[in-house]
Amino acid sequence: MRRLALLLFLLPLVLASHAAEEDAGTAALPFLRLGVGARALAMGEAYAADAHGVEAAVLNPAALANLRRYEVSFTHDEHLVETSFEFGAFGLPISGGEAGGVALAGRYLSYGEMQGYDQYGMPTE
């Protein structure tokens, strides 16, 4: 009976550790890992515990409870070739900040113009 109980206890742990890969979460939507806000980027994105302002909508949404005034934030990053990343957020305190705050945030990633080719290697529109 003890062996069965031990097996039932250890089996989920073994399966969970096997399912967790080193590169899990890196294949889809990698642009969601791009940092926002000058302060967070300057701190090497170790900013979740100290997040305040409207950037908290991305970094630590619970910190929006400390929002005391209207805030707007924009980020524009140029990356390789024609790739660019845009971020915008608007924060609104509720009842003058006494009841916390809400934010509306959006991200946009543009890969620029990409030349298409057909099966013969000829450029397409």
mmCIF file of N, CA and C in Angstrom:
data_model
loop_
_atom_site.group_PDB
_atom_site.id
_atom_site.type_symbol
_atom_site.label_atom_id
_atom_site.label_comp_id
_atom_site.label_asym_id
_atom_site.label_seq_id
_atom_site.Cartn_x
_atom_site.Cartn_y
_atom_site.Cartn_z
ATOM 1 N N MET A 1 0.812 -1.190 0.000
ATOM 2 C CA MET A 1 0.000 0.000 0.000
ATOM 3 C C MET A 1 0.864 1.267 0.000
ATOM 4 N N ARG A 2 1.966 1.219 0.765
ATOM 5 C CA ARG A 2 2.855 2.380 0.812
ATOM 6 C C ARG A 2 3.510 2.631 -0.545
ATOM 7 N N ARG A 3 3.854 1.559 -1.214
ATOM 8 C CA ARG A 3 4.470 1.708 -2.534
ATOM 9 C C ARG A 3 3.490 2.337 -3.516
ATOM 10 N N LEU A 4 2.249 1.948 -3.461
ATOM 11 C CA LEU A 4 1.233 2.519 -4.347
ATOM 12 C C LEU A 4 1.037 4.011 -4.029
ATOM 13 N N ALA A 5 0.986 4.341 -2.747
ATOM 14 C CA ALA A 5 0.825 5.746 -2.356
ATOM 15 C C ALA A 5 2.033 6.572 -2.805
ATOM 16 N N LEU A 6 3.238 6.016 -2.655
ATOM 17 C CA LEU A 6 4.439 6.717 -3.085
ATOM 18 C C LEU A 6 4.441 6.892 -4.604
ATOM 19 N N LEU A 7 4.028 5.849 -5.322
ATOM 20 C CA LEU A 7 3.957 5.927 -6.771
ATOM 21 C C LEU A 7 2.954 6.991 -7.211
ATOM 22 N N LEU A 8 1.793 7.019 -6.586
ATOM 23 C CA LEU A 8 0.779 8.014 -6.937
ATOM 24 C C LEU A 8 1.231 9.434 -6.580
ATOM 25 N N PHE A 9 2.083 9.563 -5.588
ATOM 26 C CA PHE A 9 2.606 10.868 -5.209
ATOM 27 C C PHE A 9 3.699 11.329 -6.179
ATOM 28 N N LEU A 10 4.600 10.420 -6.562
ATOM 29 C CA LEU A 10 5.739 10.783 -7.394
ATOM 30 C C LEU A 10 5.420 10.846 -8.884
ATOM 31 N N LEU A 11 4.434 10.112 -9.341
ATOM 32 C CA LEU A 11 4.114 10.067 -10.770
ATOM 33 C C LEU A 11 3.799 11.452 -11.340
ATOM 34 N N PRO A 12 2.933 12.254 -10.723
ATOM 35 C CA PRO A 12 2.687 13.594 -11.285
ATOM 36 C C PRO A 12 3.942 14.470 -11.302
ATOM 37 N N LEU A 13 4.805 14.338 -10.322
ATOM 38 C CA LEU A 13 6.031 15.125 -10.300
ATOM 39 C C LEU A 13 6.961 14.741 -11.440
ATOM 40 N N VAL A 14 7.080 13.455 -11.686
ATOM 41 C CA VAL A 14 7.939 12.984 -12.773
ATOM 42 C C VAL A 14 7.379 13.430 -14.118
ATOM 43 N N LEU A 15 6.065 13.295 -14.298
ATOM 44 C CA LEU A 15 5.451 13.704 -15.558
ATOM 45 C C LEU A 15 5.566 15.214 -15.766
ATOM 46 N N ALA A 16 5.390 15.985 -14.726
ATOM 47 C CA ALA A 16 5.488 17.446 -14.841
ATOM 48 C C ALA A 16 6.908 17.870 -15.182
ATOM 49 N N SER A 17 7.896 17.235 -14.570
ATOM 50 C CA SER A 17 9.279 17.609 -14.861
ATOM 51 C C SER A 17 9.667 17.180 -16.271
ATOM 52 N N HIS A 18 9.100 16.107 -16.756
ATOM 53 C CA HIS A 18 9.388 15.664 -18.116
ATOM 54 C C HIS A 18 8.725 16.590 -19.130
ATOM 55 N N ALA A 19 7.537 17.093 -18.815
ATOM 56 C CA ALA A 19 6.809 17.952 -19.743
ATOM 57 C C ALA A 19 7.423 19.343 -19.823
ATOM 58 N N ALA A 20 8.072 19.793 -18.768
ATOM 59 C CA ALA A 20 8.672 21.133 -18.753
ATOM 60 C C ALA A 20 9.993 21.104 -19.504
ATOM 61 N N GLU A 21 10.037 21.789 -20.629
ATOM 62 C CA GLU A 21 11.262 21.840 -21.413
ATOM 63 C C GLU A 21 11.975 23.155 -21.152
ATOM 64 N N GLU A 22 13.249 23.196 -21.486
ATOM 65 C CA GLU A 22 14.019 24.420 -21.275
ATOM 66 C C GLU A 22 13.529 25.556 -22.147
ATOM 67 N N ASP A 23 13.071 25.250 -23.358
ATOM 68 C CA ASP A 23 12.650 26.300 -24.271
ATOM 69 C C ASP A 23 11.126 26.424 -24.357
ATOM 70 N N ALA A 24 10.436 25.998 -23.322
ATOM 71 C CA ALA A 24 8.973 26.095 -23.329
ATOM 72 C C ALA A 24 8.554 27.555 -23.371
ATOM 73 N N GLY A 25 7.582 27.861 -24.202
ATOM 74 C CA GLY A 25 7.059 29.210 -24.286
ATOM 75 C C GLY A 25 7.868 30.150 -25.161
ATOM 76 N N THR A 26 8.817 29.628 -25.919
ATOM 77 C CA THR A 26 9.648 30.496 -26.750
ATOM 78 C C THR A 26 9.282 30.450 -28.221
ATOM 79 N N ALA A 27 8.398 29.550 -28.623
ATOM 80 C CA ALA A 27 8.097 29.391 -30.033
ATOM 81 C C ALA A 27 7.004 30.349 -30.513
ATOM 82 N N ALA A 28 5.951 30.524 -29.750
ATOM 83 C CA ALA A 28 4.824 31.344 -30.191
ATOM 84 C C ALA A 28 4.849 32.717 -29.532
ATOM 85 N N LEU A 29 4.578 33.728 -30.309
ATOM 86 C CA LEU A 29 4.440 35.101 -29.840
ATOM 87 C C LEU A 29 5.637 35.612 -29.035
ATOM 88 N N PRO A 30 6.851 35.513 -29.564
ATOM 89 C CA PRO A 30 8.015 35.977 -28.801
ATOM 90 C C PRO A 30 8.025 37.487 -28.584
ATOM 91 N N PHE A 31 7.266 38.256 -29.379
ATOM 92 C CA PHE A 31 7.260 39.701 -29.190
ATOM 93 C C PHE A 31 6.611 40.106 -27.870
ATOM 94 N N LEU A 32 5.872 39.207 -27.240
ATOM 95 C CA LEU A 32 5.292 39.515 -25.936
ATOM 96 C C LEU A 32 6.362 39.604 -24.851
ATOM 97 N N ARG A 33 7.559 39.121 -25.147
ATOM 98 C CA ARG A 33 8.647 39.198 -24.178
ATOM 99 C C ARG A 33 9.458 40.485 -24.323
ATOM 100 N N LEU A 34 9.156 41.304 -25.332
ATOM 101 C CA LEU A 34 9.864 42.573 -25.494
ATOM 102 C C LEU A 34 9.474 43.510 -24.369
ATOM 103 N N GLY A 35 10.459 44.165 -23.776
ATOM 104 C CA GLY A 35 10.220 45.032 -22.635
ATOM 105 C C GLY A 35 9.578 46.357 -23.016
ATOM 106 N N VAL A 36 8.890 46.950 -22.058
ATOM 107 C CA VAL A 36 8.261 48.259 -22.248
ATOM 108 C C VAL A 36 8.635 49.163 -21.080
ATOM 109 N N GLY A 37 8.734 50.438 -21.352
ATOM 110 C CA GLY A 37 9.022 51.405 -20.305
ATOM 111 C C GLY A 37 10.513 51.577 -20.091
ATOM 112 N N ALA A 38 10.965 52.831 -20.056
ATOM 113 C CA ALA A 38 12.391 53.116 -19.918
ATOM 114 C C ALA A 38 12.951 52.610 -18.598
ATOM 115 N N ARG A 39 12.222 52.796 -17.520
ATOM 116 C CA ARG A 39 12.732 52.381 -16.206
ATOM 117 C C ARG A 39 12.902 50.864 -16.144
ATOM 118 N N ALA A 40 11.910 50.128 -16.622
ATOM 119 C CA ALA A 40 11.989 48.667 -16.598
ATOM 120 C C ALA A 40 13.135 48.166 -17.465
ATOM 121 N N LEU A 41 13.322 48.757 -18.644
ATOM 122 C CA LEU A 41 14.415 48.336 -19.521
ATOM 123 C C LEU A 41 15.767 48.687 -18.915
ATOM 124 N N ALA A 42 15.873 49.829 -18.256
ATOM 125 C CA ALA A 42 17.139 50.217 -17.628
ATOM 126 C C ALA A 42 17.500 49.296 -16.471
ATOM 127 N N MET A 43 16.495 48.724 -15.822
ATOM 128 C CA MET A 43 16.753 47.808 -14.704
ATOM 129 C C MET A 43 16.898 46.364 -15.174
ATOM 130 N N GLY A 44 17.034 46.160 -16.481
ATOM 131 C CA GLY A 44 17.195 44.814 -17.006
ATOM 132 C C GLY A 44 15.934 43.989 -16.866
ATOM 133 N N GLU A 45 14.789 44.654 -16.883
ATOM 134 C CA GLU A 45 13.463 44.049 -16.764
ATOM 135 C C GLU A 45 13.239 43.344 -15.433
ATOM 136 N N ALA A 46 14.051 43.658 -14.425
ATOM 137 C CA ALA A 46 13.831 43.145 -13.075
ATOM 138 C C ALA A 46 12.996 44.188 -12.335
ATOM 139 N N TYR A 47 11.782 44.368 -12.779
ATOM 140 C CA TYR A 47 10.989 45.523 -12.395
ATOM 141 C C TYR A 47 9.615 45.143 -11.853
ATOM 142 N N ALA A 48 9.276 43.884 -11.860
ATOM 143 C CA ALA A 48 7.916 43.475 -11.514
ATOM 144 C C ALA A 48 7.525 43.865 -10.091
ATOM 145 N N ALA A 49 8.433 43.754 -9.148
ATOM 146 C CA ALA A 49 8.095 44.066 -7.761
ATOM 147 C C ALA A 49 8.011 45.569 -7.522
ATOM 148 N N ASP A 50 8.720 46.362 -8.334
ATOM 149 C CA ASP A 50 8.747 47.813 -8.147
ATOM 150 C C ASP A 50 7.904 48.534 -9.193
ATOM 151 N N ALA A 51 7.107 47.806 -9.952
ATOM 152 C CA ALA A 51 6.335 48.409 -11.039
ATOM 153 C C ALA A 51 5.331 49.409 -10.488
ATOM 154 N N HIS A 52 5.335 50.577 -11.078
ATOM 155 C CA HIS A 52 4.315 51.561 -10.763
ATOM 156 C C HIS A 52 4.068 52.384 -12.024
ATOM 157 N N GLY A 53 2.948 53.042 -12.060
ATOM 158 C CA GLY A 53 2.580 53.761 -13.266
ATOM 159 C C GLY A 53 1.835 52.851 -14.212
ATOM 160 N N VAL A 54 1.595 53.360 -15.388
ATOM 161 C CA VAL A 54 0.775 52.631 -16.345
ATOM 162 C C VAL A 54 1.512 51.431 -16.955
ATOM 163 N N GLU A 55 2.852 51.408 -16.922
ATOM 164 C CA GLU A 55 3.590 50.245 -17.425
ATOM 165 C C GLU A 55 3.298 48.993 -16.604
ATOM 166 N N ALA A 56 2.758 49.177 -15.420
ATOM 167 C CA ALA A 56 2.405 48.036 -14.579
ATOM 168 C C ALA A 56 1.349 47.161 -15.242
ATOM 169 N N ALA A 57 0.626 47.685 -16.209
ATOM 170 C CA ALA A 57 -0.383 46.892 -16.918
ATOM 171 C C ALA A 57 0.241 45.668 -17.575
ATOM 172 N N VAL A 58 1.515 45.774 -17.952
ATOM 173 C CA VAL A 58 2.222 44.653 -18.579
ATOM 174 C C VAL A 58 3.089 43.919 -17.574
ATOM 175 N N LEU A 59 3.777 44.658 -16.735
ATOM 176 C CA LEU A 59 4.779 44.077 -15.855
ATOM 177 C C LEU A 59 4.208 43.453 -14.593
ATOM 178 N N ASN A 60 3.220 44.108 -13.986
ATOM 179 C CA ASN A 60 2.601 43.608 -12.759
ATOM 180 C C ASN A 60 1.241 44.294 -12.608
ATOM 181 N N PRO A 61 0.180 43.742 -13.188
ATOM 182 C CA PRO A 61 -1.129 44.403 -13.177
ATOM 183 C C PRO A 61 -1.656 44.729 -11.789
ATOM 184 N N ALA A 62 -1.241 44.011 -10.772
ATOM 185 C CA ALA A 62 -1.712 44.301 -9.409
ATOM 186 C C ALA A 62 -1.231 45.666 -8.941
ATOM 187 N N ALA A 63 -0.130 46.172 -9.500
ATOM 188 C CA ALA A 63 0.393 47.478 -9.101
ATOM 189 C C ALA A 63 -0.466 48.627 -9.609
ATOM 190 N N LEU A 64 -1.428 48.357 -10.476
ATOM 191 C CA LEU A 64 -2.347 49.413 -10.919
ATOM 192 C C LEU A 64 -3.200 49.918 -9.765
ATOM 193 N N ALA A 65 -3.234 49.193 -8.670
ATOM 194 C CA ALA A 65 -3.973 49.647 -7.491
ATOM 195 C C ALA A 65 -3.368 50.923 -6.927
ATOM 196 N N ASN A 66 -2.108 51.215 -7.240
ATOM 197 C CA ASN A 66 -1.443 52.418 -6.748
ATOM 198 C C ASN A 66 -1.535 53.591 -7.710
ATOM 199 N N LEU A 67 -2.303 53.460 -8.796
ATOM 200 C CA LEU A 67 -2.429 54.519 -9.790
ATOM 201 C C LEU A 67 -3.232 55.676 -9.198
ATOM 202 N N ARG A 68 -2.634 56.862 -9.138
ATOM 203 C CA ARG A 68 -3.274 58.019 -8.507
ATOM 204 C C ARG A 68 -3.647 59.121 -9.483
ATOM 205 N N ARG A 69 -3.164 59.059 -10.728
ATOM 206 C CA ARG A 69 -3.477 60.091 -11.714
ATOM 207 C C ARG A 69 -3.539 59.452 -13.101
ATOM 208 N N TYR A 70 -4.091 60.183 -14.062
ATOM 209 C CA TYR A 70 -4.123 59.715 -15.441
ATOM 210 C C TYR A 70 -2.689 59.594 -15.938
ATOM 211 N N GLU A 71 -2.401 58.521 -16.659
ATOM 212 C CA GLU A 71 -1.063 58.335 -17.204
ATOM 213 C C GLU A 71 -1.138 57.774 -18.608
ATOM 214 N N VAL A 72 -0.190 58.189 -19.428
ATOM 215 C CA VAL A 72 -0.068 57.697 -20.794
ATOM 216 C C VAL A 72 1.387 57.302 -21.004
ATOM 217 N N SER A 73 1.602 56.207 -21.692
ATOM 218 C CA SER A 73 2.958 55.749 -21.970
ATOM 219 C C SER A 73 3.036 55.244 -23.405
ATOM 220 N N PHE A 74 4.105 55.617 -24.094
ATOM 221 C CA PHE A 74 4.363 55.137 -25.445
ATOM 222 C C PHE A 74 5.798 54.634 -25.518
ATOM 223 N N THR A 75 5.995 53.552 -26.250
ATOM 224 C CA THR A 75 7.331 53.020 -26.495
ATOM 225 C C THR A 75 7.451 52.722 -27.976
ATOM 226 N N HIS A 76 8.571 53.109 -28.568
ATOM 227 C CA HIS A 76 8.858 52.807 -29.966
ATOM 228 C C HIS A 76 10.271 52.242 -30.017
ATOM 229 N N ASP A 77 10.426 51.028 -30.530
ATOM 230 C CA ASP A 77 11.736 50.382 -30.646
ATOM 231 C C ASP A 77 11.972 49.984 -32.090
ATOM 232 N N GLU A 78 13.143 50.324 -32.603
ATOM 233 C CA GLU A 78 13.571 49.868 -33.921
ATOM 234 C C GLU A 78 14.483 48.666 -33.724
ATOM 235 N N HIS A 79 14.194 47.590 -34.446
ATOM 236 C CA HIS A 79 15.012 46.387 -34.348
ATOM 237 C C HIS A 79 15.688 46.126 -35.693
ATOM 238 N N LEU A 80 16.181 44.939 -35.909
ATOM 239 C CA LEU A 80 16.897 44.608 -37.135
ATOM 240 C C LEU A 80 16.047 44.807 -38.378
ATOM 241 N N VAL A 81 16.716 45.165 -39.456
ATOM 242 C CA VAL A 81 16.136 45.398 -40.773
ATOM 243 C C VAL A 81 15.009 46.432 -40.644
ATOM 244 N N GLU A 82 13.775 46.068 -40.928
ATOM 245 C CA GLU A 82 12.655 47.006 -40.848
ATOM 246 C C GLU A 82 11.706 46.666 -39.707
ATOM 247 N N THR A 83 12.138 45.845 -38.788
ATOM 248 C CA THR A 83 11.269 45.424 -37.694
ATOM 249 C C THR A 83 11.166 46.525 -36.653
ATOM 250 N N SER A 84 9.931 46.831 -36.259
ATOM 251 C CA SER A 84 9.727 47.836 -35.209
ATOM 252 C C SER A 84 8.652 47.353 -34.243
ATOM 253 N N PHE A 85 8.753 47.828 -33.012
ATOM 254 C CA PHE A 85 7.837 47.440 -31.946
ATOM 255 C C PHE A 85 7.238 48.698 -31.346
ATOM 256 N N GLU A 86 5.925 48.718 -31.216
ATOM 257 C CA GLU A 86 5.214 49.853 -30.643
ATOM 258 C C GLU A 86 4.426 49.379 -29.429
ATOM 259 N N PHE A 87 4.371 50.222 -28.413
ATOM 260 C CA PHE A 87 3.573 49.939 -27.220
ATOM 261 C C PHE A 87 2.918 51.239 -26.784
ATOM 262 N N GLY A 88 1.660 51.142 -26.408
ATOM 263 C CA GLY A 88 0.949 52.299 -25.882
ATOM 264 C C GLY A 88 0.029 51.864 -24.761
ATOM 265 N N ALA A 89 -0.085 52.719 -23.746
ATOM 266 C CA ALA A 89 -0.958 52.396 -22.613
ATOM 267 C C ALA A 89 -1.564 53.676 -22.056
ATOM 268 N N PHE A 90 -2.779 53.565 -21.579
ATOM 269 C CA PHE A 90 -3.484 54.670 -20.933
ATOM 270 C C PHE A 90 -4.004 54.172 -19.592
ATOM 271 N N GLY A 91 -3.653 54.849 -18.520
ATOM 272 C CA GLY A 91 -4.082 54.456 -17.181
ATOM 273 C C GLY A 91 -5.093 55.432 -16.625
ATOM 274 N N LEU A 92 -6.104 54.913 -15.963
ATOM 275 C CA LEU A 92 -7.186 55.708 -15.420
ATOM 276 C C LEU A 92 -7.424 55.330 -13.964
ATOM 277 N N PRO A 93 -7.229 56.269 -13.030
ATOM 278 C CA PRO A 93 -7.513 55.946 -11.626
ATOM 279 C C PRO A 93 -9.025 55.898 -11.394
ATOM 280 N N ILE A 94 -9.442 55.042 -10.488
ATOM 281 C CA ILE A 94 -10.857 54.927 -10.148
ATOM 282 C C ILE A 94 -11.084 55.668 -8.834
ATOM 283 N N SER A 95 -12.051 56.577 -8.818
ATOM 284 C CA SER A 95 -12.370 57.391 -7.630
ATOM 285 C C SER A 95 -11.147 58.139 -7.115
ATOM 286 N N GLY A 96 -10.408 58.757 -8.032
ATOM 287 C CA GLY A 96 -9.240 59.519 -7.635
ATOM 288 C C GLY A 96 -8.097 58.674 -7.119
ATOM 289 N N GLY A 97 -8.079 57.408 -7.421
ATOM 290 C CA GLY A 97 -7.024 56.508 -6.964
ATOM 291 C C GLY A 97 -7.370 55.784 -5.683
ATOM 292 N N GLU A 98 -8.483 56.127 -5.070
ATOM 293 C CA GLU A 98 -8.876 55.461 -3.816
ATOM 294 C C GLU A 98 -9.302 54.012 -4.047
ATOM 295 N N ALA A 99 -9.824 53.726 -5.228
ATOM 296 C CA ALA A 99 -10.301 52.376 -5.526
ATOM 297 C C ALA A 99 -9.403 51.664 -6.530
ATOM 298 N N GLY A 100 -8.160 52.118 -6.672
ATOM 299 C CA GLY A 100 -7.238 51.475 -7.600
ATOM 300 C C GLY A 100 -7.262 52.150 -8.953
ATOM 301 N N GLY A 101 -6.994 51.394 -9.987
ATOM 302 C CA GLY A 101 -6.963 51.937 -11.333
ATOM 303 C C GLY A 101 -7.091 50.854 -12.372
ATOM 304 N N VAL A 102 -7.372 51.281 -13.586
ATOM 305 C CA VAL A 102 -7.466 50.367 -14.723
ATOM 306 C C VAL A 102 -6.586 50.920 -15.837
ATOM 307 N N ALA A 103 -6.204 50.073 -16.755
ATOM 308 C CA ALA A 103 -5.357 50.509 -17.867
ATOM 309 C C ALA A 103 -5.768 49.785 -19.137
ATOM 310 N N LEU A 104 -5.577 50.463 -20.232
ATOM 311 C CA LEU A 104 -5.775 49.894 -21.557
ATOM 312 C C LEU A 104 -4.418 49.951 -22.242
ATOM 313 N N ALA A 105 -3.895 48.813 -22.643
ATOM 314 C CA ALA A 105 -2.565 48.745 -23.241
ATOM 315 C C ALA A 105 -2.611 47.940 -24.525
ATOM 316 N N GLY A 106 -1.746 48.281 -25.449
ATOM 317 C CA GLY A 106 -1.679 47.556 -26.714
ATOM 318 C C GLY A 106 -0.258 47.485 -27.230
ATOM 319 N N ARG A 107 0.035 46.431 -27.965
ATOM 320 C CA ARG A 107 1.351 46.221 -28.574
ATOM 321 C C ARG A 107 1.162 46.027 -30.070
ATOM 322 N N TYR A 108 2.160 46.437 -30.824
ATOM 323 C CA TYR A 108 2.136 46.249 -32.272
ATOM 324 C C TYR A 108 3.544 45.944 -32.741
ATOM 325 N N LEU A 109 3.697 44.869 -33.482
ATOM 326 C CA LEU A 109 4.995 44.483 -34.030
ATOM 327 C C LEU A 109 4.885 44.475 -35.541
ATOM 328 N N SER A 110 5.763 45.222 -36.209
ATOM 329 C CA SER A 110 5.752 45.287 -37.662
ATOM 330 C C SER A 110 7.055 44.705 -38.201
ATOM 331 N N TYR A 111 6.930 43.797 -39.148
ATOM 332 C CA TYR A 111 8.115 43.208 -39.779
ATOM 333 C C TYR A 111 8.505 43.966 -41.044
ATOM 334 N N GLY A 112 7.794 45.035 -41.371
ATOM 335 C CA GLY A 112 8.108 45.827 -42.558
ATOM 336 C C GLY A 112 7.668 45.118 -43.825
ATOM 337 N N GLU A 113 8.268 45.501 -44.921
ATOM 338 C CA GLU A 113 7.962 44.922 -46.231
ATOM 339 C C GLU A 113 8.794 43.664 -46.443
ATOM 340 N N MET A 114 8.145 42.605 -46.889
ATOM 341 C CA MET A 114 8.865 41.371 -47.196
ATOM 342 C C MET A 114 8.604 40.995 -48.645
ATOM 343 N N GLN A 115 9.665 40.743 -49.360
ATOM 344 C CA GLN A 115 9.549 40.357 -50.755
ATOM 345 C C GLN A 115 9.092 38.905 -50.844
ATOM 346 N N GLY A 116 8.052 38.660 -51.635
ATOM 347 C CA GLY A 116 7.558 37.304 -51.852
ATOM 348 C C GLY A 116 8.149 36.700 -53.116
ATOM 349 N N TYR A 117 8.275 35.393 -53.133
ATOM 350 C CA TYR A 117 8.810 34.681 -54.300
ATOM 351 C C TYR A 117 7.910 33.500 -54.620
ATOM 352 N N ASP A 118 7.775 33.181 -55.904
ATOM 353 C CA ASP A 118 6.986 32.020 -56.291
ATOM 354 C C ASP A 118 7.870 30.764 -56.274
ATOM 355 N N GLN A 119 7.305 29.628 -56.715
ATOM 356 C CA GLN A 119 8.036 28.373 -56.651
ATOM 357 C C GLN A 119 9.241 28.336 -57.574
ATOM 358 N N TYR A 120 9.349 29.285 -58.543
ATOM 359 C CA TYR A 120 10.477 29.335 -59.471
ATOM 360 C C TYR A 120 11.548 30.340 -59.035
ATOM 361 N N GLY A 121 11.326 30.993 -57.881
ATOM 362 C CA GLY A 121 12.280 31.970 -57.383
ATOM 363 C C GLY A 121 12.108 33.361 -57.965
ATOM 364 N N MET A 122 10.991 33.601 -58.646
ATOM 365 C CA MET A 122 10.732 34.917 -59.236
ATOM 366 C C MET A 122 10.015 35.792 -58.207
ATOM 367 N N PRO A 123 10.380 37.072 -58.115
ATOM 368 C CA PRO A 123 9.718 37.975 -57.151
ATOM 369 C C PRO A 123 8.229 38.145 -57.469
ATOM 370 N N THR A 124 7.420 38.228 -56.445
ATOM 371 C CA THR A 124 5.993 38.467 -56.594
ATOM 372 C C THR A 124 5.637 39.751 -55.854
ATOM 373 N N GLU A 125 4.400 40.180 -56.012
ATOM 374 C CA GLU A 125 3.975 41.402 -55.318
ATOM 375 C C GLU A 125 3.432 41.088 -53.964
#
